[in-house]
XYZ file of C-alpha atoms in Angstrom:
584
model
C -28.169 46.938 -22.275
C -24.843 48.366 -21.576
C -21.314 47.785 -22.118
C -21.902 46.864 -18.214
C -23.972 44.138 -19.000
C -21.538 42.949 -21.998
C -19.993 39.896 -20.247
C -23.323 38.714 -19.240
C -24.827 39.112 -22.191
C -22.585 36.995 -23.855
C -22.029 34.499 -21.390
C -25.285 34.326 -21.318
C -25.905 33.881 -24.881
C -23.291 31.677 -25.385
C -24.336 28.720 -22.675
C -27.564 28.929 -24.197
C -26.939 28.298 -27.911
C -25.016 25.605 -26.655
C -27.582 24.628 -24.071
C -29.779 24.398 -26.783
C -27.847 22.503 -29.434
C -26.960 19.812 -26.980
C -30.881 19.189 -26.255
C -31.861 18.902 -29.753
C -29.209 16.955 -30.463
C -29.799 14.528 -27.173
C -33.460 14.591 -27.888
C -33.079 13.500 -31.068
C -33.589 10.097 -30.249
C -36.696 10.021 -29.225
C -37.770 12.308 -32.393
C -36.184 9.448 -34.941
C -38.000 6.593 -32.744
C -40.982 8.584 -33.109
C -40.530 8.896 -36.942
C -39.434 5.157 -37.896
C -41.978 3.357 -35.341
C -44.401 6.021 -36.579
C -43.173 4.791 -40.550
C -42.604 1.180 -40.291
C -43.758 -0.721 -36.900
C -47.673 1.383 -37.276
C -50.309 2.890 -34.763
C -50.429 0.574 -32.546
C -46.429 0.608 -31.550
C -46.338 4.134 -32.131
C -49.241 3.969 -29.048
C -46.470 1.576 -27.042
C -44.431 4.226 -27.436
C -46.768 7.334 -25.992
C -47.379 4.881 -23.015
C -44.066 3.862 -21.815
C -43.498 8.051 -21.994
C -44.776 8.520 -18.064
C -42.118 5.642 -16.851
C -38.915 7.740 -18.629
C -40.129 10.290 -16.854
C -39.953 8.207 -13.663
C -36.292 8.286 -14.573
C -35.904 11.330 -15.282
C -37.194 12.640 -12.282
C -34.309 10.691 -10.338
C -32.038 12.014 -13.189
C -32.913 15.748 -12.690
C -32.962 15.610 -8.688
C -29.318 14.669 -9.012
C -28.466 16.948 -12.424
C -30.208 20.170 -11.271
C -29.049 19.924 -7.706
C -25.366 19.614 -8.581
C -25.570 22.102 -11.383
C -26.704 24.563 -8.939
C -24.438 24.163 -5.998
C -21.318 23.532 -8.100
C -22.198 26.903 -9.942
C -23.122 28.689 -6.614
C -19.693 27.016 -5.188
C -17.706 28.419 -8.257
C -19.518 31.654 -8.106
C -17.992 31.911 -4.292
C -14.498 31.383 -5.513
C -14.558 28.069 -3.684
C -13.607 24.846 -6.562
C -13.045 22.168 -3.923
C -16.469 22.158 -2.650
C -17.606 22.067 -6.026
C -15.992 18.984 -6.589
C -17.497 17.627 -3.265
C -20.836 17.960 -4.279
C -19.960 16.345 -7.657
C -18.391 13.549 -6.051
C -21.116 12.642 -3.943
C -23.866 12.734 -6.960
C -21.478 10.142 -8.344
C -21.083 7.937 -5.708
C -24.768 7.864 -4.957
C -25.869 7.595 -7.983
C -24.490 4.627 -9.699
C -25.800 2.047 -7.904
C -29.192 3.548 -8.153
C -29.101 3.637 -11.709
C -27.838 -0.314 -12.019
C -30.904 -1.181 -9.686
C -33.544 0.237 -11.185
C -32.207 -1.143 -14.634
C -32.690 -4.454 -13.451
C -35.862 -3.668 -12.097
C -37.041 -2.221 -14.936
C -36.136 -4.998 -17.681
C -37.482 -7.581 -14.966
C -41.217 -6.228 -14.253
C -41.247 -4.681 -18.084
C -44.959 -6.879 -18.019
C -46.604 -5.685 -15.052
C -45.180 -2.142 -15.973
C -46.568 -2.033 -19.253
C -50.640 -3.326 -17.752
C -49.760 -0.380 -15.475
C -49.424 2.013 -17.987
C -52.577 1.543 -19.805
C -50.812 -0.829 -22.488
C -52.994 -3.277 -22.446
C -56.248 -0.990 -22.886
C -54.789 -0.098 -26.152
C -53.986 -3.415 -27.321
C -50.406 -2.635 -27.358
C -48.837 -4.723 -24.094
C -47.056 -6.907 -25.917
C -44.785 -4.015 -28.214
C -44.975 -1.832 -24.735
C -43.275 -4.736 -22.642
C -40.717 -5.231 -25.422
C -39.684 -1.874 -25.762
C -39.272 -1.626 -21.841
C -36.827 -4.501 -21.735
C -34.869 -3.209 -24.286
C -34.441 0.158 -23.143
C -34.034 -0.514 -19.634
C -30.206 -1.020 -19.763
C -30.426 2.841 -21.439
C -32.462 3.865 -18.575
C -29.953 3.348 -15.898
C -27.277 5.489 -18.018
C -29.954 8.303 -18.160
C -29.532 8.845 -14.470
C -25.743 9.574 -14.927
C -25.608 11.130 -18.301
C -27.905 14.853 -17.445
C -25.716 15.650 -14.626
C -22.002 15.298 -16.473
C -23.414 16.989 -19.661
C -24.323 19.707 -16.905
C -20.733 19.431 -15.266
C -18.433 19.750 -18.968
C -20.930 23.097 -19.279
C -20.459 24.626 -15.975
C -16.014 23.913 -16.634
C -16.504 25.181 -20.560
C -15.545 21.927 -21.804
C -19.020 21.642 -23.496
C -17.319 20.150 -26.711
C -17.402 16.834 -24.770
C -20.631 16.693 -24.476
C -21.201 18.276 -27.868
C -19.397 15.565 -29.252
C -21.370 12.188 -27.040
C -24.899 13.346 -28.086
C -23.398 13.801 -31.608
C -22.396 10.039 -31.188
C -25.376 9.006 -29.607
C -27.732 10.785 -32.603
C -25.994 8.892 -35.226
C -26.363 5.781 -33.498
C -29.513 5.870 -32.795
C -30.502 6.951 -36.517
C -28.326 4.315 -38.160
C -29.357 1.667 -35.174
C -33.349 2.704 -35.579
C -32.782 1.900 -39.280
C -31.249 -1.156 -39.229
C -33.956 -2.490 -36.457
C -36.459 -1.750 -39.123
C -35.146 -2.365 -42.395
C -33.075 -5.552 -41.587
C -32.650 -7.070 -38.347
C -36.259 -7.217 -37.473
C -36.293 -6.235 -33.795
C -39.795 -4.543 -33.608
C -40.161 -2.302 -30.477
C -37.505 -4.572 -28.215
C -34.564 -3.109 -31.030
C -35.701 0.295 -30.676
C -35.188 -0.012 -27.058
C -32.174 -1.741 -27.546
C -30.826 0.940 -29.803
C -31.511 3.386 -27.524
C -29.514 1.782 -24.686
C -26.902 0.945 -26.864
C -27.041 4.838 -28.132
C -26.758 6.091 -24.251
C -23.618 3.934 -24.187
C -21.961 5.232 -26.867
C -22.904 9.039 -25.204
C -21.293 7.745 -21.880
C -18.068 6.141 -23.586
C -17.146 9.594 -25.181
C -17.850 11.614 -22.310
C -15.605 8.787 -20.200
C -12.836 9.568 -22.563
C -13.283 13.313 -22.792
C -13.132 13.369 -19.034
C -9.939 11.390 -18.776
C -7.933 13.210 -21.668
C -8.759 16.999 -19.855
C -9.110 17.448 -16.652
C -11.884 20.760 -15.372
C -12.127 22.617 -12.258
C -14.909 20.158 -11.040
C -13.256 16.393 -10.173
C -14.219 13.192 -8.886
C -12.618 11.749 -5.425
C -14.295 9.534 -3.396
C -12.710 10.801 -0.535
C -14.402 14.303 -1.330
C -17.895 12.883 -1.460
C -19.491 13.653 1.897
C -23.001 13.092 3.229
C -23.314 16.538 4.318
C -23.156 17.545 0.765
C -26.120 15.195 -0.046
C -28.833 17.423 1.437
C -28.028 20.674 -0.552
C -28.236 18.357 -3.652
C -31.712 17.041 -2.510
C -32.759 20.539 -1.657
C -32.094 22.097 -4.912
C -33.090 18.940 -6.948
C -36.580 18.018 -5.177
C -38.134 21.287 -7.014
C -36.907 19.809 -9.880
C -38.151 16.213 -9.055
C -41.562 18.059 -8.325
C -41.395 19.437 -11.861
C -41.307 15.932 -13.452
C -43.808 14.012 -11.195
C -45.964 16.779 -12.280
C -45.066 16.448 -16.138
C -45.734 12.431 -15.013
C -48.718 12.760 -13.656
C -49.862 15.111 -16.571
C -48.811 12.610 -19.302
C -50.376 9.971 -17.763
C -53.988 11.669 -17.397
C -53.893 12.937 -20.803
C -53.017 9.366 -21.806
C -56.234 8.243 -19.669
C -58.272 10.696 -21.442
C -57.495 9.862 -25.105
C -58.112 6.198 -24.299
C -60.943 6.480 -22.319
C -61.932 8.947 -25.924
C -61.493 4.996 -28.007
C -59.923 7.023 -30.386
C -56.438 5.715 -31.640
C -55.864 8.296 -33.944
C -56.232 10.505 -31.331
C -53.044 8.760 -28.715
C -51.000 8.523 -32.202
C -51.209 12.031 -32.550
C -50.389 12.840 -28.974
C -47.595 10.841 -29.779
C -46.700 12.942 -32.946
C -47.377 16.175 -30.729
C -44.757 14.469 -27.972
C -41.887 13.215 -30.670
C -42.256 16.821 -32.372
C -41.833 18.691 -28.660
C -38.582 17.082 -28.451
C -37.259 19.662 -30.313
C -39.252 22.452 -28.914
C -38.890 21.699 -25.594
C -35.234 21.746 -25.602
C -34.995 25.528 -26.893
C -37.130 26.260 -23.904
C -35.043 24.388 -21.293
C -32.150 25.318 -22.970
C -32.600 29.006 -22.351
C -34.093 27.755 -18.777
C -30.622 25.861 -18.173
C -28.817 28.653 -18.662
C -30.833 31.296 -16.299
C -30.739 28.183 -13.862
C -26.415 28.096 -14.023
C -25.637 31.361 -14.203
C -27.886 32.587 -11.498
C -26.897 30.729 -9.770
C -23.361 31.839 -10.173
C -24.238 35.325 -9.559
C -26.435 34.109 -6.202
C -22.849 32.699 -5.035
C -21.559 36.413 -5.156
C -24.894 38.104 -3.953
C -24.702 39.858 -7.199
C -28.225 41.113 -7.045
C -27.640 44.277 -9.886
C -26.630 41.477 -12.149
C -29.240 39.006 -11.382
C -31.604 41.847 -12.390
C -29.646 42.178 -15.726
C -29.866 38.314 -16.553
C -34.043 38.361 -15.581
C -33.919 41.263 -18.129
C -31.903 39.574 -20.817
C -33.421 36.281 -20.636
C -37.090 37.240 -20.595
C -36.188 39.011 -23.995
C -34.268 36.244 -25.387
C -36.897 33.529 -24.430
C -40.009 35.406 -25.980
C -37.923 36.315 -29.492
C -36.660 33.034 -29.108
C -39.887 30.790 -28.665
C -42.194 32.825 -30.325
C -40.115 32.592 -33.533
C -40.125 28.833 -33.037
C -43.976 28.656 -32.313
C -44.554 30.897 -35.599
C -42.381 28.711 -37.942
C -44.261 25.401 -36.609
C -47.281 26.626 -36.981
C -47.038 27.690 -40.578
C -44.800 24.232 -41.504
C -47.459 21.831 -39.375
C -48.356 19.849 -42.456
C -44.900 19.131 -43.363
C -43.608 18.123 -39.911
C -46.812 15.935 -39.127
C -45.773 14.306 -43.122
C -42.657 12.987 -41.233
C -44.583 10.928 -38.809
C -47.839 10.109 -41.557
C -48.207 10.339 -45.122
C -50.496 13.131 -46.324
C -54.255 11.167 -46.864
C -53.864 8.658 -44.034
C -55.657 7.547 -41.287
C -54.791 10.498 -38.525
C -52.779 12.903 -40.766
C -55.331 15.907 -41.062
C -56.263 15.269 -36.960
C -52.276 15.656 -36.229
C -51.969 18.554 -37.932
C -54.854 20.307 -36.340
C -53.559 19.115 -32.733
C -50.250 20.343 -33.613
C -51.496 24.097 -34.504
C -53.432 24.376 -31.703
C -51.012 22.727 -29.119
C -47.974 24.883 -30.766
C -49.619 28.197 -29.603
C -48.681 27.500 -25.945
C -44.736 27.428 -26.731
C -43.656 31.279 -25.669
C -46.025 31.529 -22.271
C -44.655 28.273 -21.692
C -40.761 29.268 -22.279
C -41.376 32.312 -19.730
C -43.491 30.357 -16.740
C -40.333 27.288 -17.309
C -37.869 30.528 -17.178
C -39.244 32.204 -14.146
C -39.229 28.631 -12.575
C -35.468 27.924 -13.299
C -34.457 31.509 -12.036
C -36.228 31.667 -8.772
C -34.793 27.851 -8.285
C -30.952 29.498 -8.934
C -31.654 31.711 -6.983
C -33.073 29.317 -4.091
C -36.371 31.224 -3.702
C -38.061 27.605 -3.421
C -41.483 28.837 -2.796
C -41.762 30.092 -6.140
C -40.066 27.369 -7.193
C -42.802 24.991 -5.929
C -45.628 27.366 -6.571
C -44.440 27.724 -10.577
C -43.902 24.166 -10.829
C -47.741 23.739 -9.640
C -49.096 25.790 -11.235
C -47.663 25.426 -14.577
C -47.334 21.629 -14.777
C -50.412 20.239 -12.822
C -53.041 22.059 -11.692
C -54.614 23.692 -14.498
C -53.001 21.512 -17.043
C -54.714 18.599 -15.496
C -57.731 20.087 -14.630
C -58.762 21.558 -17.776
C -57.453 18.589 -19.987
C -60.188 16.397 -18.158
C -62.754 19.527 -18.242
C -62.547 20.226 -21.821
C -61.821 16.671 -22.832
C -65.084 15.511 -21.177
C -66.829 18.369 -22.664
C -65.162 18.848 -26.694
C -63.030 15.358 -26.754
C -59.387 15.512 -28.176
C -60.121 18.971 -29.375
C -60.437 20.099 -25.831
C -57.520 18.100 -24.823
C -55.390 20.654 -27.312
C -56.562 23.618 -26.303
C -56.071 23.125 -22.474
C -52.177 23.684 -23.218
C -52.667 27.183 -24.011
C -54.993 28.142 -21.407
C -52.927 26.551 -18.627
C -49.957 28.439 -19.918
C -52.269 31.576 -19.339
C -54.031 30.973 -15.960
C -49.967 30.203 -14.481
C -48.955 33.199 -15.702
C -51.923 35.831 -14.462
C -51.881 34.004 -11.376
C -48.274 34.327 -10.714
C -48.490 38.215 -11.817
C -51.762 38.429 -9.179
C -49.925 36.772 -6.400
C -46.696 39.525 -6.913
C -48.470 42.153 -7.080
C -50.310 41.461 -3.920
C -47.375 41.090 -2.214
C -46.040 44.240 -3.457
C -48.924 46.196 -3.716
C -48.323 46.884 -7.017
C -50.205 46.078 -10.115
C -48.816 45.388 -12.576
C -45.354 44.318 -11.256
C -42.854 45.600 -12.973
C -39.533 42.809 -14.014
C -37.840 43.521 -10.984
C -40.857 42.898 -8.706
C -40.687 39.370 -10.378
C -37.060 38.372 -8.572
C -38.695 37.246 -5.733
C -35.269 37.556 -3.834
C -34.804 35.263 -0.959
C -33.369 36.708 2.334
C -30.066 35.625 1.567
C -29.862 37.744 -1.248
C -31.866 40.735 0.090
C -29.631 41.904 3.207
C -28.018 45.617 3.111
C -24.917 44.898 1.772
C -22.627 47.350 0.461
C -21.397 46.684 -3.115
C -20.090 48.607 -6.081
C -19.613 47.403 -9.904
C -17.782 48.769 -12.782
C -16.521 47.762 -16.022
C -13.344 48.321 -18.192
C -12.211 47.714 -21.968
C -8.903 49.379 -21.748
C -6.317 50.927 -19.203
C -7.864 54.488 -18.872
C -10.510 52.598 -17.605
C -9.261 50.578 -15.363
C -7.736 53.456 -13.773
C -11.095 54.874 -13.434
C -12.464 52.018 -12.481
C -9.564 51.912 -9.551
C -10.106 55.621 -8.255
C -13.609 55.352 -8.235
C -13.137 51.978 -5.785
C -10.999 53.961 -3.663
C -13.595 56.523 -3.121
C -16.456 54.158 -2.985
C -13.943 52.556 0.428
C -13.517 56.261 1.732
C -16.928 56.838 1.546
C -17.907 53.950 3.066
C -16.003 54.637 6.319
C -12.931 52.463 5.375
C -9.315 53.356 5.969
C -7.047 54.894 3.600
C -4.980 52.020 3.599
C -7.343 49.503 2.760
C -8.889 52.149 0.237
C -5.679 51.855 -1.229
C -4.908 48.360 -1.073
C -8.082 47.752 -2.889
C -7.442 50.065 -5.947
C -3.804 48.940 -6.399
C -5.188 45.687 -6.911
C -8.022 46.906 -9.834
C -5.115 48.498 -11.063
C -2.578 45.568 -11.493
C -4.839 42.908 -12.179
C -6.783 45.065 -14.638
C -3.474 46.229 -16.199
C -2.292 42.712 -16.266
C -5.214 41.387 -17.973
C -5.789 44.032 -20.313
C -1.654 43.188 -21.051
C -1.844 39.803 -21.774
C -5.007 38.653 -22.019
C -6.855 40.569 -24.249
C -6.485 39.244 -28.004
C -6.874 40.502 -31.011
C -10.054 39.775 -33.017
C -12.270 39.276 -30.303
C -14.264 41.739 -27.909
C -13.022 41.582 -24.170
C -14.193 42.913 -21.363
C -13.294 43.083 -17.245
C -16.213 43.169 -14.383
C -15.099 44.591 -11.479
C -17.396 44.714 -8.445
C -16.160 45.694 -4.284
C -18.285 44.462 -1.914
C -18.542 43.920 1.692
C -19.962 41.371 3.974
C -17.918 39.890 6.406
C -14.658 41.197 5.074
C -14.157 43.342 1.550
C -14.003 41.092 -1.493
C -12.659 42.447 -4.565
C -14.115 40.119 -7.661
C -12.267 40.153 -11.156
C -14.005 38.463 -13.900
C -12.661 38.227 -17.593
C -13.554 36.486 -20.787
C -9.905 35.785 -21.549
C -7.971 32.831 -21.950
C -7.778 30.614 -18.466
C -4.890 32.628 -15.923
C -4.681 32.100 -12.040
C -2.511 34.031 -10.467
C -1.607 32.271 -7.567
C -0.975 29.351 -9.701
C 1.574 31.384 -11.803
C 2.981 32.685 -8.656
C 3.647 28.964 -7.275
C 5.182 27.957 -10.742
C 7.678 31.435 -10.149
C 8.500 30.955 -6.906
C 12.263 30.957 -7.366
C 12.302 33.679 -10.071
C 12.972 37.425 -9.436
C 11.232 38.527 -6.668
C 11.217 41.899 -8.360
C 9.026 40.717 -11.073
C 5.147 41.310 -11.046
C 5.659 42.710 -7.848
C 2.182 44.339 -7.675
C 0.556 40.886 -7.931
C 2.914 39.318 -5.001
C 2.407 42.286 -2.891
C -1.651 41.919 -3.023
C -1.784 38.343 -2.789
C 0.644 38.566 0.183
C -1.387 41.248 1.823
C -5.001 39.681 1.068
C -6.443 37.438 3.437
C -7.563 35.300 0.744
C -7.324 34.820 -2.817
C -9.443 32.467 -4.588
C -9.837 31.658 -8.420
C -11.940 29.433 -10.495
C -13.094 29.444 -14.081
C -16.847 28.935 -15.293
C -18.531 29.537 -18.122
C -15.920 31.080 -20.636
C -14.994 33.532 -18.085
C -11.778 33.799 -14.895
C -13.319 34.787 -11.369
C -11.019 36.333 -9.063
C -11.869 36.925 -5.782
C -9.467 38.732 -3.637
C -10.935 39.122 0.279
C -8.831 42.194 2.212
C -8.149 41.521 5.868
């Protein structure tokens, strides 16, 4: 890529090692519970524990409906220039979800019985541990609903350290708390649920503080949450929701098939398999998470050039990415199955096969999730649905009962891979028919949505010093000419690349680190001039308000544009300022 792309790129970059560092470290729960029921409560709660798997999924598919579908309109909101409807849509979540997640906390710890017969429990001979660890994580539960969508919220405003810092609380909990269950206070599989909730707590308590101590672009106010705001959420989140009744449903089967196989062994190393994803599947949907913000940032400004550039970049990223992670499991199997069971025991040599073979599915996996997440930024919600399907149901399902019937556990493994296959040829087969082209090429795969596919007449450049952002201004001012527009507004347009460039470059690039200035001219209703900068936070009309009774001379370039604009918006995302500056 270019030094077009350069802001992207590291944006891009950025969010994800961060993306990805917050869901290891808020997966890492589950991984210890794995390890110390694996270690000191045996197989048969470390089966309780696979079980119970398909009802946190339950949760989380109420979680992600309301995470994913106010990430994506907050970040198409802020990618508009327009903060206040960002907050609307946060507000709502808030105010809906709450109560929701109290309910079905109550509901959960009082049915934990029937729940657990439900789930196969008592099949295994493990009811009793699965109804115990139910109850005590139920209180935990409830908080899950909340917690995805604010983690999602400190991201989108850059104040990820928050959220950084609450999963970093809640992993130490839970690895001192799963400990002390064990070792001294005796609470068998109702502590480790217990610990959890009490780990989710501490998670929400810091995030609570971090939210009152700074204040981001995106706020709560009950009297900004509106109804009308509730359907975009639902319509962007039920994808999502899709997604997880589909990873549900495929859990449960699979967990059908290994008991119907009467091999324990077999469900404890599912479980092993499922305790050691939890820190593969967050590098996958934490590249995923970021394609799914920041396109959907770059949908909010029709930015199609640089939608292309993200597909691009993230397809690389994910393949180098997962593949390097599938590689080093593969080779260090042995050692990470030794966490869960001692070398020579009953189920060690089984795990370690199930984990090679599963572990080969990881990078076809990471693309199919990252198409998925894009075309659902993007809003394309056919694909959406059709990935989704594809990926986490249908062939999943239906070869993990074909080959179980037919080679046992064995086959069970090996359907992973192959699903991951059939998705992606099919998905290929059904582009290039519709493009009569085989084989697509990567930007046959953006699947644009009308919104985003309209003539629209838009320019980009980008600048790293003054000479450039002189360029940068002339060649607007042509671009206007040559689009039919008037001198004046030609004009206007480049004296305002010129003294917010020049004002930027002035002040806001320091030294020691790389900075860059996007500049793009576009025109759909009326021309909108957008600024974006990785510099330190700087809104102009704000710093105009706080001036007001200054010189009037000063910074008279930025007074005369914003006076002569129709509109001037700015909001902050990501690391970067957006500017948007709409000509009459």
């Amino acid at each position: 890529m270019n030094k077009d792309a350069f802001l992207l790129r590291a944006a891009f970059r950025s969010f994800m090692k961060k993306m990805v560092l917050n869901n290891l470290m808020a997966f890492m729960g589950s991984i210890v519970n794995g390890i110390v029921i694996s270690r000191y409560l045996g197989l048969t709660a470390m089966a309780a524990f696979q079980l119970t798997l398909p009802l946190v999924f339950v949760i989380m598919i109420i979680s992600q409906i309301i995470s994913l579908g106010v990430q994506n309109n907050c970040a198409k909101s802020i990618g508009a220039g327009h903060q206040d409807e960002a907050s609307g849509f946060y507000s709502t979540a808030i105010a809906c979800c709450l109560p929701l997640a109290a309910l079905m906390g109550l509901a959960i710890s009082h049915y934990a019985g029937p729940l657990a017969l439900v789930l196969g429990a008592d099949e295994a001979g493990a009811w009793q541990e699965a109804a115990d660890y139910l109850r005590g994580i139920a209180p935990g539960l409830a908080l899950l609903v909340f917690l995805p969508m604010q983690v999602a919220v400190f991201f989108l405003e850059g104040l990820s350290r928050y959220a950084l810092w609450a999963i970093a609380v809640q992993t130490m909990l839970n690895v001192i708390g799963a400990l002390v269950n064990v070792l001294w206070a005796g609470g068998g599989m109702f502590g480790m649920g217990l610990v959890m909730s009490l780990c989710y707590l501490g998670s929400f308590s810091v995030m609570a503080a971090g939210g009152l101590r700074e204040r981001g672009c995106i706020n709560f106010s009950l009297g900004a949450a509106k109804l009308r705001h509730l359907l975009p959420i639902l319509r962007i989140g039920l994808p999502s929701a899709a997604d997880r009744f589909y990873k549900t449903a495929q859990m449960y089967i699979i967990n059908l098939m290994l008991v119907f196989s009467g091999s324990a062994t077999a469900i404890a190393a599912f479980a092993d398999l499922n305790a050691l994803n939890n820190i593969f599947n967050p590098i996958v949907s934490g590249v995923s998470a970021a394609v799914l913000t920041m396109a959907g940032v770059l949908a909010g400004e029709k930015d199609r050039e640089s939608l292309h550039r993200l597909l691009h970049l993230s397809v690389r990223e994910a393949l180098l990415v997962e593949g390097l992670t599938a590689l080093l499991a593969f080779l260090a199997s042995p050692l990470l199955i030794a966490l869960f069971v001692s070398p020579g025991q009953e189920g060690y040599e089984e795990a370690v096969t199930a984990l090679r073979i599963f572990i080969l599915y990881l990078p076809l996996y990471g693309l199919n999730n990252l198409l998925q997440k894009y075309y659902l930024g993007i809003q394309s919600l056919k694909m959406t649905y059709l990935t989704s399907a594809l990926d986490n149901f249908l062939y999943i399902c239906l070869l993990a009962v074909v080959l179980g019937r037919a080679f046992g556990p064995l086959g069970i493994w090996w359907s992973f891979l192959l699903a991951e296959m059939l998705t992606l040829l099919t998905l290929l087969l059904i582009i290039g028919w519709q493009r009569k082209k085989w084989p697509p090429a990567l930007s046959d795969l953006m699947c644009l949505p009308p919104s985003l596919t309209g003539d629209i007449a838009a320019c980009s450049w980008s600048a790293g010093s003054m000479e450039e952002v002189l360029t940068a201004s002339e060649k607007a001012r042509q671009f206007l000419l040559q689009q039919g527009e008037r001198e004046e507004r030609a004009t206007l347009l480049a004296l305002a690349i010129e003294e917010i460039g020049g004002n930027i470059i002035r002040w806001g690039f320091t030294e020691g680190k790389k900075h860059r200035i996007d500049i793009r001219a576009a025109k759909g209703e009326h021309w909108v001039l957008r600024i974006r900068d990785n510099c330190p936070p700087f809104n102009p009309k704000n710093w105009l308000a706080l001036h007001a009774e200054d010189d009037k001379t000063a910074n008279i370039g930025i007074r005369t544009i914003c006076g002569l604009a129709r509109e001037v918006r700015y909001s902050r995302t990501l690391g970067m300022n957006y500017l948007f500056i709409e000509l009459n």
